Coordinates of C-alpha atoms and ligand atoms in Angstrom, one line a residue:
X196 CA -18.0 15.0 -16.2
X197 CA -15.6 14.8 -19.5
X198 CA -17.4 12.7 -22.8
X199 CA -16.7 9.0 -23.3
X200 CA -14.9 7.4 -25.7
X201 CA -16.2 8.4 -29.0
X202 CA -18.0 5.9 -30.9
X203 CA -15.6 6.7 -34.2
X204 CA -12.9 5.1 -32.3
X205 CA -15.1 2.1 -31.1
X206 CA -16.3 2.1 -34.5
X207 CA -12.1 1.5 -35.6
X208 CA -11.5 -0.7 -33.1
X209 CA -14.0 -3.3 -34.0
X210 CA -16.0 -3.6 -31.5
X211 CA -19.7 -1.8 -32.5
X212 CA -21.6 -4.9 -32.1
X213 CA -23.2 -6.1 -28.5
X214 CA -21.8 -9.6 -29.7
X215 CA -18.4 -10.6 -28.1
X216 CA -15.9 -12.0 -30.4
X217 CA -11.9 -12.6 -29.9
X218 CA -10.3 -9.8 -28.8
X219 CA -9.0 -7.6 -31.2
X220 CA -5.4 -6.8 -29.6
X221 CA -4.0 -5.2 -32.2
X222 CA -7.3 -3.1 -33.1
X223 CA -7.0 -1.5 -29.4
X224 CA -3.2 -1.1 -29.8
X225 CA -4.4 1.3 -33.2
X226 CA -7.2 2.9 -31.0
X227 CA -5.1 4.3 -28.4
X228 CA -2.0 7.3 -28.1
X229 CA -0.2 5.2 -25.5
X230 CA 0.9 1.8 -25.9
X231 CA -0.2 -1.6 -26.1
X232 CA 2.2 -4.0 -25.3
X233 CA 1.4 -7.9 -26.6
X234 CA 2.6 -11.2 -26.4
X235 CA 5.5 -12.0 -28.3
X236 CA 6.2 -8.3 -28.4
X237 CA 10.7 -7.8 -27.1
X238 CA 9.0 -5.8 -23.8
X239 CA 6.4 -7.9 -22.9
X240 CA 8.4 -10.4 -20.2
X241 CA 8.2 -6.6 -18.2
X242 CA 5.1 -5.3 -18.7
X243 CA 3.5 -8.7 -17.5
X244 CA 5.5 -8.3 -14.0
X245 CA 4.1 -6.9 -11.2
X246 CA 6.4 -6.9 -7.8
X247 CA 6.3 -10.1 -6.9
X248 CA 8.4 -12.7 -9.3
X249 CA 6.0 -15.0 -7.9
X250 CA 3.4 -13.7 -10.2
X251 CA 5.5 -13.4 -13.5
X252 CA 3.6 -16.5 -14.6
X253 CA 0.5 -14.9 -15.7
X254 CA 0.1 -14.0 -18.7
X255 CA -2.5 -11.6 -19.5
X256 CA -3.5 -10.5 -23.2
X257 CA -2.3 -7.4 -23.2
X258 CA -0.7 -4.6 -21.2
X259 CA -2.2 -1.2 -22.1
X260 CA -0.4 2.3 -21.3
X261 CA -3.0 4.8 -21.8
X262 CA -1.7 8.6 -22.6
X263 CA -4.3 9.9 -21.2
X264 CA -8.3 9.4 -19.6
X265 CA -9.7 8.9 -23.1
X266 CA -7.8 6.4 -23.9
X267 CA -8.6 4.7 -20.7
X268 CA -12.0 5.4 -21.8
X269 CA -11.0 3.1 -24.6
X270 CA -9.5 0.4 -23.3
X271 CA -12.6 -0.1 -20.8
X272 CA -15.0 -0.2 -23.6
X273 CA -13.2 -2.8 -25.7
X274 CA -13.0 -4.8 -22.3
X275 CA -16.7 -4.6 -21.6
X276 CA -17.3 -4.8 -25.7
X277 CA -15.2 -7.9 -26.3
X278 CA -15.5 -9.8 -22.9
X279 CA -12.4 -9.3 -22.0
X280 CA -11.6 -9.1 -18.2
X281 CA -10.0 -5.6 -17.6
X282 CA -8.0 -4.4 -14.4
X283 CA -5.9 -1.3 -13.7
X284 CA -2.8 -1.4 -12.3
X285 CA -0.5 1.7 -10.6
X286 CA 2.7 0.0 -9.1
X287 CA 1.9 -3.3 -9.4
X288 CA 2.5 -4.2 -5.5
X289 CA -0.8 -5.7 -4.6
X290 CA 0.2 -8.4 -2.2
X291 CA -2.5 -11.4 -3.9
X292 CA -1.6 -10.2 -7.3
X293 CA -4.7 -9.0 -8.6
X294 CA -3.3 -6.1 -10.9
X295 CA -3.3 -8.5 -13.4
X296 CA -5.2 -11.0 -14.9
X297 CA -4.4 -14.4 -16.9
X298 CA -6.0 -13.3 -20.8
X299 CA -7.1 -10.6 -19.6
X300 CA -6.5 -6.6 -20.0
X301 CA -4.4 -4.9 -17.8
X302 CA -4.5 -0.9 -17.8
X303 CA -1.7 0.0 -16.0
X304 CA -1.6 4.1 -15.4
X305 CA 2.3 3.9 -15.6
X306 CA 2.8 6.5 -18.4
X307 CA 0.2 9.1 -16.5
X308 CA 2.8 10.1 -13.7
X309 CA 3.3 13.9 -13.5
X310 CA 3.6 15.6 -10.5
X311 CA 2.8 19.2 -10.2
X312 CA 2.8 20.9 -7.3
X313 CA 0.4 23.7 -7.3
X314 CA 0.5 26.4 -4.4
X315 CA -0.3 24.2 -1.2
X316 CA -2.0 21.5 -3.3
X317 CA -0.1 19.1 -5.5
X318 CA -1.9 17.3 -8.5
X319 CA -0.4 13.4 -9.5
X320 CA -0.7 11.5 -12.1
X321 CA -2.1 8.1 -10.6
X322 CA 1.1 6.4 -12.4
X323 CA 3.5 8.3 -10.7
X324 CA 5.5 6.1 -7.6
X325 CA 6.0 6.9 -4.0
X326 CA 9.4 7.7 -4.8
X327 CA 8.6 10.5 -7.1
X328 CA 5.8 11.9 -5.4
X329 CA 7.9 12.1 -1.8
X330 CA 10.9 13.9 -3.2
X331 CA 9.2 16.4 -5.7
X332 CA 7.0 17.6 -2.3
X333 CA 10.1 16.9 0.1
X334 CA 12.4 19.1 -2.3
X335 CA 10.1 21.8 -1.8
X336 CA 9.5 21.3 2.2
X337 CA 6.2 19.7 1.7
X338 CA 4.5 16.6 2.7
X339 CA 2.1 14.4 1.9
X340 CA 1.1 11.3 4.6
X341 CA 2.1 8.5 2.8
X342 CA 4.1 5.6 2.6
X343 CA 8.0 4.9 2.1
X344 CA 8.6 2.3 -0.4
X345 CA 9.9 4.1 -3.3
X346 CA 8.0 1.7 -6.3
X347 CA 4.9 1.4 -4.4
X348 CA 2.2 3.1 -6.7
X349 CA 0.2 6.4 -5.3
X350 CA -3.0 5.2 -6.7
X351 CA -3.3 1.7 -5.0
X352 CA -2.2 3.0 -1.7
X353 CA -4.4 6.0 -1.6
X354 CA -7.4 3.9 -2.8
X355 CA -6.5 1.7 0.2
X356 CA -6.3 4.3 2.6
X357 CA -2.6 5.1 2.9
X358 CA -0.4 5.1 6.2
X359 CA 3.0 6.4 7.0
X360 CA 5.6 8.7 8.7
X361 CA 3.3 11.6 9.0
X362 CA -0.3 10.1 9.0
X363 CA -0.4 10.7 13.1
X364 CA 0.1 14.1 12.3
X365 CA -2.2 14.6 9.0
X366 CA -4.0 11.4 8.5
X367 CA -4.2 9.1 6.0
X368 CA -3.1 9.8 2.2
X369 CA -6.8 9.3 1.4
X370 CA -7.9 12.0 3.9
X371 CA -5.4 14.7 1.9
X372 CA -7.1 13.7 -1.5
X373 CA -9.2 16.6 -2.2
X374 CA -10.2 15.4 -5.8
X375 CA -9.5 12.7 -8.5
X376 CA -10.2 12.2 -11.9
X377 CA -11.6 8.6 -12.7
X378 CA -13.2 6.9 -15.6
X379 CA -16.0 4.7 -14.4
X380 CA -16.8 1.3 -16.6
X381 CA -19.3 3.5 -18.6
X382 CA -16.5 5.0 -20.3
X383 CA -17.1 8.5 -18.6
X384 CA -14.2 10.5 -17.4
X385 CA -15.1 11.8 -14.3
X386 CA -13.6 15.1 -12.2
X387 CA -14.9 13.5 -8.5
X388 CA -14.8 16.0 -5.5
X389 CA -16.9 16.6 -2.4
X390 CA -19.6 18.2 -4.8
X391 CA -19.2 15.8 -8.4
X392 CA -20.2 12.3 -7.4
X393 CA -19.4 12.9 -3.8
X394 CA -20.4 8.8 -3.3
X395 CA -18.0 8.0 -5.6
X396 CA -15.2 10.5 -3.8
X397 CA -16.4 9.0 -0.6
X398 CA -16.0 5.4 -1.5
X399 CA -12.3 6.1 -3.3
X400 CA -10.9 7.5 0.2
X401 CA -10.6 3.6 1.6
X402 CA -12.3 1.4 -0.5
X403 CA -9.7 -0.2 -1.8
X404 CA -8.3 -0.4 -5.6
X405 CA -10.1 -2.3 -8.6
X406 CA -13.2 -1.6 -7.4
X407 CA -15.1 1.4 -9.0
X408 CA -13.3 2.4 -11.8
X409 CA -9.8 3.5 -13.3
X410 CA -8.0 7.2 -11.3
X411 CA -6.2 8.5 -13.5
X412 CA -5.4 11.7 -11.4
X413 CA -5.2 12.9 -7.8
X414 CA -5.3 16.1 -6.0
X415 CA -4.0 16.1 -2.2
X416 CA -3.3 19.1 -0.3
X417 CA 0.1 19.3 1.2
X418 CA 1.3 20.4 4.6
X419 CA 4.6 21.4 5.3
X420 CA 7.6 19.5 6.7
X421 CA 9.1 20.1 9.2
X422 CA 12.7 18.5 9.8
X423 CA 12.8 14.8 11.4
X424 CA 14.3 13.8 14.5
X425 CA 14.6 10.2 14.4
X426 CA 16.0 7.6 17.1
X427 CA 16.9 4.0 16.7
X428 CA 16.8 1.8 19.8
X429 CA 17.8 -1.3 21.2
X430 CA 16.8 -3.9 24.2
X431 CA 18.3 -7.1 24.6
X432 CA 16.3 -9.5 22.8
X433 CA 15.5 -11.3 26.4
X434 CA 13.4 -8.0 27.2
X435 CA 11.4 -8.5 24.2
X436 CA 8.3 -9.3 26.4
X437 CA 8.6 -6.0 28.6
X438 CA 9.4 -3.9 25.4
X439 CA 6.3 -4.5 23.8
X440 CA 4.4 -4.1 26.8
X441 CA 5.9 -1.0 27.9
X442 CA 5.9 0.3 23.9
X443 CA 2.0 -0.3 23.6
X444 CA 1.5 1.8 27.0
X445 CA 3.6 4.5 25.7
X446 CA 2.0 4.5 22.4
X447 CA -1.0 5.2 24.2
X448 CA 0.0 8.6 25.1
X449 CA 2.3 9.6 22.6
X450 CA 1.6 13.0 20.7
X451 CA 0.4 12.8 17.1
X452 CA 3.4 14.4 15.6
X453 CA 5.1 10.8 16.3
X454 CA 5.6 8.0 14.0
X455 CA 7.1 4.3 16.0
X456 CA 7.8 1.2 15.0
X457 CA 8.9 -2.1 16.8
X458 CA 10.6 -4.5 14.0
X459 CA 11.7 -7.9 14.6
X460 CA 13.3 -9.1 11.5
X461 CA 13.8 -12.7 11.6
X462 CA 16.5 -15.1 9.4
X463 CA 17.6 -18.5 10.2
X464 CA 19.3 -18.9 14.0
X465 CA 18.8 -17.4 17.1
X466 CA 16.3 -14.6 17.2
X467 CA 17.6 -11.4 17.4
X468 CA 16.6 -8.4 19.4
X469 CA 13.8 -6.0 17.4
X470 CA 14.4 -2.6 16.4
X471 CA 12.3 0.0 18.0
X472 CA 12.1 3.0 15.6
X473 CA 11.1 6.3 16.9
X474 CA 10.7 9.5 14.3
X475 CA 9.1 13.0 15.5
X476 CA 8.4 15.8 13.4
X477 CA 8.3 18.4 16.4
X478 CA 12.3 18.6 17.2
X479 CA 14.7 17.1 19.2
X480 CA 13.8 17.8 22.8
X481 CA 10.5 16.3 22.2
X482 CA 11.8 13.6 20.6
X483 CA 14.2 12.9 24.3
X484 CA 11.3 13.6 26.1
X485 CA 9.3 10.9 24.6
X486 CA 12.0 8.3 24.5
X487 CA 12.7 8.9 28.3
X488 CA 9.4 8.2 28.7
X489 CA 9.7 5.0 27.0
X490 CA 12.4 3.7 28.5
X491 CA 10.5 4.2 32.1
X492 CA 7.7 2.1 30.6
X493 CA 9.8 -0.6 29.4
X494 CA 11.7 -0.7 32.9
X495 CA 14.9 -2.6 31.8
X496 CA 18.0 -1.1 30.7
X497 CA 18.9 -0.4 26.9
X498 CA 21.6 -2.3 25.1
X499 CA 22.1 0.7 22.3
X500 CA 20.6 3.5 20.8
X501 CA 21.5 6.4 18.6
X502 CA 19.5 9.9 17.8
X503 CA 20.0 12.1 14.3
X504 CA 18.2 15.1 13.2
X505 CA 18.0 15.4 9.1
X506 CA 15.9 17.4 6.9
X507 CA 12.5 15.5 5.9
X508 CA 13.9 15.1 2.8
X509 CA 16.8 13.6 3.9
X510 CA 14.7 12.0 6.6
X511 CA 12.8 10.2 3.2
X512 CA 15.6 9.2 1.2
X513 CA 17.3 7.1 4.4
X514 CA 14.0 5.4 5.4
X515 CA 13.1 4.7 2.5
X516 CA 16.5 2.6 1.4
X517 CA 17.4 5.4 -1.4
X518 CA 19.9 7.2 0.6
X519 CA 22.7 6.2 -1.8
X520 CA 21.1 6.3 -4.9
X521 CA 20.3 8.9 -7.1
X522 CA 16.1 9.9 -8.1
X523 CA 16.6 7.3 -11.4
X524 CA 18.2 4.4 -9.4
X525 CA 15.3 4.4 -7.2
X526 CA 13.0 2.5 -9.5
X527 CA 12.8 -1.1 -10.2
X528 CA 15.0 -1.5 -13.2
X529 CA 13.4 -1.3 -17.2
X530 CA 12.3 0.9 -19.5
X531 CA 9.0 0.3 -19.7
X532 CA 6.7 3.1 -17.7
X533 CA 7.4 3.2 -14.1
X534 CA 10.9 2.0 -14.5
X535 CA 14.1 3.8 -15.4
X536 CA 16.8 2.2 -17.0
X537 CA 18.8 2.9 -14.1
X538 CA 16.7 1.6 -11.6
X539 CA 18.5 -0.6 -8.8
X540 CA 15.8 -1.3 -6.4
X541 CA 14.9 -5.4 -6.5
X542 CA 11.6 -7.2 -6.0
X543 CA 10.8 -10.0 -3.5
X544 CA 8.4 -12.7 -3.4
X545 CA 6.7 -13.0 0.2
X546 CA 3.1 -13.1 1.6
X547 CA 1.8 -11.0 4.3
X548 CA -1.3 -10.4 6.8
X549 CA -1.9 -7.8 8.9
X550 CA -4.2 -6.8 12.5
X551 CA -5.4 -3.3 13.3
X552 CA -5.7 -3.3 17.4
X553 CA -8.0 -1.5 19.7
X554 CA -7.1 0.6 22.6
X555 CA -6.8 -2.5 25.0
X556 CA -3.8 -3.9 22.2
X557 CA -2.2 -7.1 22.6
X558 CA -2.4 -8.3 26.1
X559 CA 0.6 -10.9 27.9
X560 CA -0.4 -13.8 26.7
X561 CA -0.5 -12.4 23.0
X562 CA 2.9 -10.9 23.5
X563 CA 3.9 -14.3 24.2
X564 CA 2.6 -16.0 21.3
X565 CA 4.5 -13.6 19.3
X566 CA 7.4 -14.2 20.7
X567 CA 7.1 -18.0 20.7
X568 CA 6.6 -17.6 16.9
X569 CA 9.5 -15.6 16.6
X570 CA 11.8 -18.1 18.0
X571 CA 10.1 -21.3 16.3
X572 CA 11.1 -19.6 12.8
X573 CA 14.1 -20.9 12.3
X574 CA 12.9 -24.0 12.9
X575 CA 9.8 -24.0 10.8
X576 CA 11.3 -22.8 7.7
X577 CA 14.8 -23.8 5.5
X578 CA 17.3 -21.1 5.7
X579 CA 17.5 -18.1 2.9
X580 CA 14.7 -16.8 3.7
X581 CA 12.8 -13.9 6.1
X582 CA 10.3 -13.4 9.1
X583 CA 9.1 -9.7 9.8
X584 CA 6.7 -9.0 12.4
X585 CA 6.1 -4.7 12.7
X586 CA 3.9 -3.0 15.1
X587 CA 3.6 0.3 13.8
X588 CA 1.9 3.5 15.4
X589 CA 0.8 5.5 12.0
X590 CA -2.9 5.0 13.2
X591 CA -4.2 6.6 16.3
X592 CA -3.1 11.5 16.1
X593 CA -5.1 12.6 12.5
X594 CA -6.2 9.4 11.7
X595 CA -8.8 8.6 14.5
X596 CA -10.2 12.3 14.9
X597 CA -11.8 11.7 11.2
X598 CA -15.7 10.0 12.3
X599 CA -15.6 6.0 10.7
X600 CA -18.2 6.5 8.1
X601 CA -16.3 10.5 7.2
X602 CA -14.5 8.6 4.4
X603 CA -14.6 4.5 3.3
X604 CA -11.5 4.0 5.2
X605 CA -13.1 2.5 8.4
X606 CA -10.3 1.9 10.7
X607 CA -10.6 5.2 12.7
X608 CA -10.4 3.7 16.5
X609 CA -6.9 1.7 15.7
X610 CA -3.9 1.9 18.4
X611 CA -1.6 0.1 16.1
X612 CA -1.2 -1.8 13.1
X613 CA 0.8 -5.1 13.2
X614 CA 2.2 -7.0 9.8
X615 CA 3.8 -10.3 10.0
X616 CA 5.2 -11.2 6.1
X617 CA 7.4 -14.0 5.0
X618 CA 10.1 -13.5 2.0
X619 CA 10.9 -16.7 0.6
X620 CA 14.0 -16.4 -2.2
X621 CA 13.9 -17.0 -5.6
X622 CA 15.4 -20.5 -5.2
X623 CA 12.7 -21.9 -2.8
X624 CA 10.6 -25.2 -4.1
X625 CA 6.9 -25.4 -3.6
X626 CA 7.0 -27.0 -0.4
X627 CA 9.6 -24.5 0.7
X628 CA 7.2 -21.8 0.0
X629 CA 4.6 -23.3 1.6
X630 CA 7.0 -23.9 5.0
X631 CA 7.1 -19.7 4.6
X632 CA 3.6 -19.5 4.0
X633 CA 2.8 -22.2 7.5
X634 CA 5.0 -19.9 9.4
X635 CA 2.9 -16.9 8.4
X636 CA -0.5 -18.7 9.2
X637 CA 0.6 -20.2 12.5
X638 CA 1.3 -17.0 13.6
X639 CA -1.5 -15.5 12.6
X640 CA -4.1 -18.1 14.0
X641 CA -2.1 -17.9 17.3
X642 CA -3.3 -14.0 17.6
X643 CA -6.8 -15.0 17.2
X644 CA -7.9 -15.2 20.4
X645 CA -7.2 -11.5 21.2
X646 CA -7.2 -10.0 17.1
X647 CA -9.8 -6.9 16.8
X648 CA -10.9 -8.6 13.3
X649 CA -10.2 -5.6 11.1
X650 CA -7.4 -5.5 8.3
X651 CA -5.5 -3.5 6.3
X652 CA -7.1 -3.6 2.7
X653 CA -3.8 -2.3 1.7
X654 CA -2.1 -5.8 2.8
X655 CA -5.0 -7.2 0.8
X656 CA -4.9 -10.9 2.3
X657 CA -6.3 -13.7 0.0
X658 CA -6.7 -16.3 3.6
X659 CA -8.7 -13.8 5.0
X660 CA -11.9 -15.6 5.7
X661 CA -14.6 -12.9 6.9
X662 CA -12.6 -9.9 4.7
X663 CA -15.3 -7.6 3.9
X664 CA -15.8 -6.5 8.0
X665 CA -12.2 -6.8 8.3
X666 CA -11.5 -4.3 5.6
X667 CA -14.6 -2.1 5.4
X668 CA -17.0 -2.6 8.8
X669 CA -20.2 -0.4 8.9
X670 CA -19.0 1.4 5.8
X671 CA -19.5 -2.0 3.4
X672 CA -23.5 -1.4 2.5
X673 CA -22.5 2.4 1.2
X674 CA -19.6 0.8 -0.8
X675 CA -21.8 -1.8 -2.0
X676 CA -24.3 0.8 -2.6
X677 CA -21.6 3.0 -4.8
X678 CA -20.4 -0.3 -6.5
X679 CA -23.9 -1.4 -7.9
X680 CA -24.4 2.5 -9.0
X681 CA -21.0 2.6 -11.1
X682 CA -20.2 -1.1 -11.9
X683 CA -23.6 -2.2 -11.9
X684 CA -22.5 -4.6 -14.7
X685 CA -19.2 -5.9 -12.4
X686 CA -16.8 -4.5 -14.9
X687 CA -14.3 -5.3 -12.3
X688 CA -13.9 -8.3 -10.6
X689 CA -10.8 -10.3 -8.5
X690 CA -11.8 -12.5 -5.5
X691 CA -12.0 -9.4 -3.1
X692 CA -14.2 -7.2 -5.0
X693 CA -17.0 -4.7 -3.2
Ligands
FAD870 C1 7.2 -2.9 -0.2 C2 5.8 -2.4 0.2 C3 5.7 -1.3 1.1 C4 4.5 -0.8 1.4 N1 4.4 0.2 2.3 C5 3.2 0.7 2.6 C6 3.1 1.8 3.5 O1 4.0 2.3 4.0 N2 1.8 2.3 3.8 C7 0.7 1.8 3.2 O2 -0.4 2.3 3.5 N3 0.8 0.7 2.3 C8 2.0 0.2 2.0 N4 2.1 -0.9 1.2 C9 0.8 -1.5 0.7 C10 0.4 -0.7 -0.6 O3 -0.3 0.4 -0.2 C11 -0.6 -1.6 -1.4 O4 0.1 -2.8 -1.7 C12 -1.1 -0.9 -2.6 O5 -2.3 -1.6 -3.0 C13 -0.1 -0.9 -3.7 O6 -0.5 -0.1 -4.7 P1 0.2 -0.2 -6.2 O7 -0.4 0.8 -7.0 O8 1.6 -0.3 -6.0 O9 -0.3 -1.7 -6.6 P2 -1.3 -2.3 -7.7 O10 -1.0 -3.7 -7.6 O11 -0.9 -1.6 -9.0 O12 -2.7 -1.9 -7.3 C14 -3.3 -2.3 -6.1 C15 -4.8 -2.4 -6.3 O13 -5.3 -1.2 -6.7 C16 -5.9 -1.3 -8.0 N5 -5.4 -0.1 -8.8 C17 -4.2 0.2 -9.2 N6 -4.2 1.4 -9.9 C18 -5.4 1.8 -9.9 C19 -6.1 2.9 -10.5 N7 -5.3 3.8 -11.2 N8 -7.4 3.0 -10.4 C20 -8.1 2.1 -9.7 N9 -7.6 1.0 -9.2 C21 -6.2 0.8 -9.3 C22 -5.3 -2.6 -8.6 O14 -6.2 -3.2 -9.6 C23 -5.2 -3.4 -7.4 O15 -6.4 -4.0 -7.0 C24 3.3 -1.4 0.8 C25 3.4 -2.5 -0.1 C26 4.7 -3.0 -0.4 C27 4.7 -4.1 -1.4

């Protein structure tokens, strides 16, 4: 445990009485080594943004970009000091938008984004982007289970849990952490492990982000990569029924060093045949073993498929839309932390919900009402915008063989994961959005009758009525139990708080 911030600066800053007064922007801005970026201020239109435009109307007080833990330290006593409401933000991609916060202060870890790999272990600053942390450890042979999207931030996805190509194989980015640094609302810097405040380390492997305090650092160990043999597939989109039955049998039995997905990506007009995505880190012949094996469970014949073999690294950069563009394009554009003037990578507004599903998956009748929603898109909603539906095997291998209460993230007896999401464009009217959103909904409410009733806190879900099973099950009480011992005060709050 590191000291607090030191009363001195408190003392500078304004804020040494237990009255709250106005918030003292400029005060904090003085206080700090980073920056403080304020209304009115030339870079303020970007630091307010998170990923969505849909949230570039919020307007919180002030954006803070700490140097370092102490002057997170900082920033969390002025919140508490001045009654300010305070949230930390990584890479701004929470799908309700609650990295930010209307008057509020945000302390986004943006400028904290080193990434040092260290013998097998690699230490990140909890700023530092998928992007970055993939292609440092994939230069090097090494990988970390995590996710693709390049801007997505470390922090909030390993606070979440953390699912991806190689999370069959090791598990979830969570179950690599082997220690973070965190400063809790008292203003303590904390070095968290198994040993130091192993409740605390417990509840940051799944709990999800915003609830305990601000990481400012994370240790993973590494494993290394292997090279990727990847296979694209395609069934005529009449077969759609027997593919998803056939893929959810075949999933069953698959060997953890597997990663699948079945895509249906859905514009205005006819629907169109999904893509089934098939990526195995144990070679080529496995990989044709496994696919013939698929294509017997699916029982009709394919329309088209195509097989490559690429370096993991090179495996990354494709999958993850970069292949064309060099390490600073891949950011969203701005110079700001986090951002590179360079960057080329866009943002989208959409909403999104999401199912984990037990061994007995989704059964006929479910397939159908997937399908039926499928086809009624282009009818439900105006044209320009985007349907995705994704069943995705990244649960199931590593992930289930850790017990449910090992870490906070719960969902350790999951076949599959399914996300349905709906982009509107930047055009789209109110009611437009909301024809997007109804889509979403309606689909959703259709799989009730056969859902498991867990959720990915990652896909945090604002509509989700009975959230805190969904997200946490039997490991809620010890979450609640870690909150009340950290927060006890409710530093942190958005609707979905522990
Ligand atoms: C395009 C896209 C692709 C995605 N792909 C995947 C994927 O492949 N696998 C997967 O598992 N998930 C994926 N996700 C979901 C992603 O993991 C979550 O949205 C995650 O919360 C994003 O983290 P962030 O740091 O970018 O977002 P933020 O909005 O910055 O943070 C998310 C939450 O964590 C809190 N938080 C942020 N930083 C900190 C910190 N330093 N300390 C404490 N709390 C903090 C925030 O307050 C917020 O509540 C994807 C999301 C998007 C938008």
């Amino acid at each position: 445990m590191l000291g607090g911030a030191p009363a001195l600066v408190l003392a500078a800053l304004g804020v040494t009485g237990a009255h709250a007064r106005a918030p003292d922007w400029a005060a904090l801005a003085r206080g700090t080594d980073g920056r403080v970026v304020l209304p009115g201020d030339p870079e303020y239109p970007e630091a307010r943004q998170l990923f969505q435009p849909r949230y570039d109307t919020v307007a919180p007080g002030a954006v803070a970009y700490p140097a370092h833990a102490a002057d997170v330290a900082v920033c969390l006593d002025f919140a508490r000091r001045s009654a300010v409401p305070v949230v930390p933000r990584a890479g701004g991609h929470s799908y309700a938008g609650w990295s930010t916060r209307a008057g509020g202060l945000v302390v986004d870890v943006g400028a904290m984004a080193a990434v040092t790999v260290e013998g097998p272990g690699v230490r990140v600053g909890a700023g530092a982007r998928l992007g970055d942390v993939n292609r440092t450890l994939a230069a090097r042979r090494l990988t970390l289970p995590t996710g693709l999207c390049p801007t997505v931030g470390i922090a909030g996805l390993t606070l979440g849990g953390g699912l991806g190509l190689a999370s069959r194989a090791h598990g979830t980015t969570s179950d690599a952490l082997t220690g973070a640094t965190v400063v809790t609302p008292d203003g303590v810097v904390r070095e968290v492990d198994a040993t130091r405040d192993p409740d605390l380390f417990w509840a940051l492997r799944g709990g999800g982000g915003g609830n305990f305090g601000v990481v400012t650092e994370l240790r993973f160990r590494t494993h290394p990569a292997t090279d990727c043999a990847y296979a694209e597939l395609h069934w005529p989109e009449a077969d759609s029924a027997a593919l998803l039955r056939g893929w959810q049998r075949w999933l069953a039995a698959l060997p953890d060093p597997f990663w699948s997905q079945v895509e249906f990506l859905i514009e205005s007009g006819p629907a169109t045949a999904p893509a089934v995505r098939v990526l195995c880190l144990d070679g080529r012949a496995e990989l044709e073993r496994q696919l013939t094996r698929l294509s017997g469970l699916v029982g009709r014949p394919l329309r088209d498929s195509w097989t490559v073999v690429r370096t993991y690294e090179d495996t990354l950069r494709a999958m993850s839309g970069c292949a064309e563009q060099s390490a600073a394009q891949c950011h969203l554009p701005g110079t700001l932390p986090g951002r590179t003037p360079e960057g080329r990578i866009g943002r989208d507004s959409y909403a999104g919900r999401s199912d984990f599903w037990g061994a007995a998956g989704l059964p006929d009748a479910g397939v159908a009402a997937v399908l039926a929603a499928v086809r009624r898109y282009g009818q439900a909603v105006p044209a320009g915008g985007l349907g995705v539906v994704q069943f995705t095997g990244e649960t199931g291998g590593a992930v289930n063989r850790t017990a449910a209460a090992g870490t906070a993230f719960v969902h350790r007896d999951s076949a599959f994961l399914t996300q349905y999401l709906a982009y509107w464009p930047a055009s789209a009217t109110p009611s437009q959005v909301s024809a997007h959103q109804g889509w979403l909904d309606g689909l959703w409410q259709d799989l009730r009758p056969w859902a498991s009733g867990r959720a990915y806190q990652n896909y945090i879900d604002p509509k989700l009525p009975a959230w805190r099973e969904a997200y946490y099950g039997p490991n809620l009480a010890r979450l609640e139990e870690v909150r009340r011992t950290y927060d006890p005060d409710t530093l942190f709050r958005f609707p979905q708080a522990i």
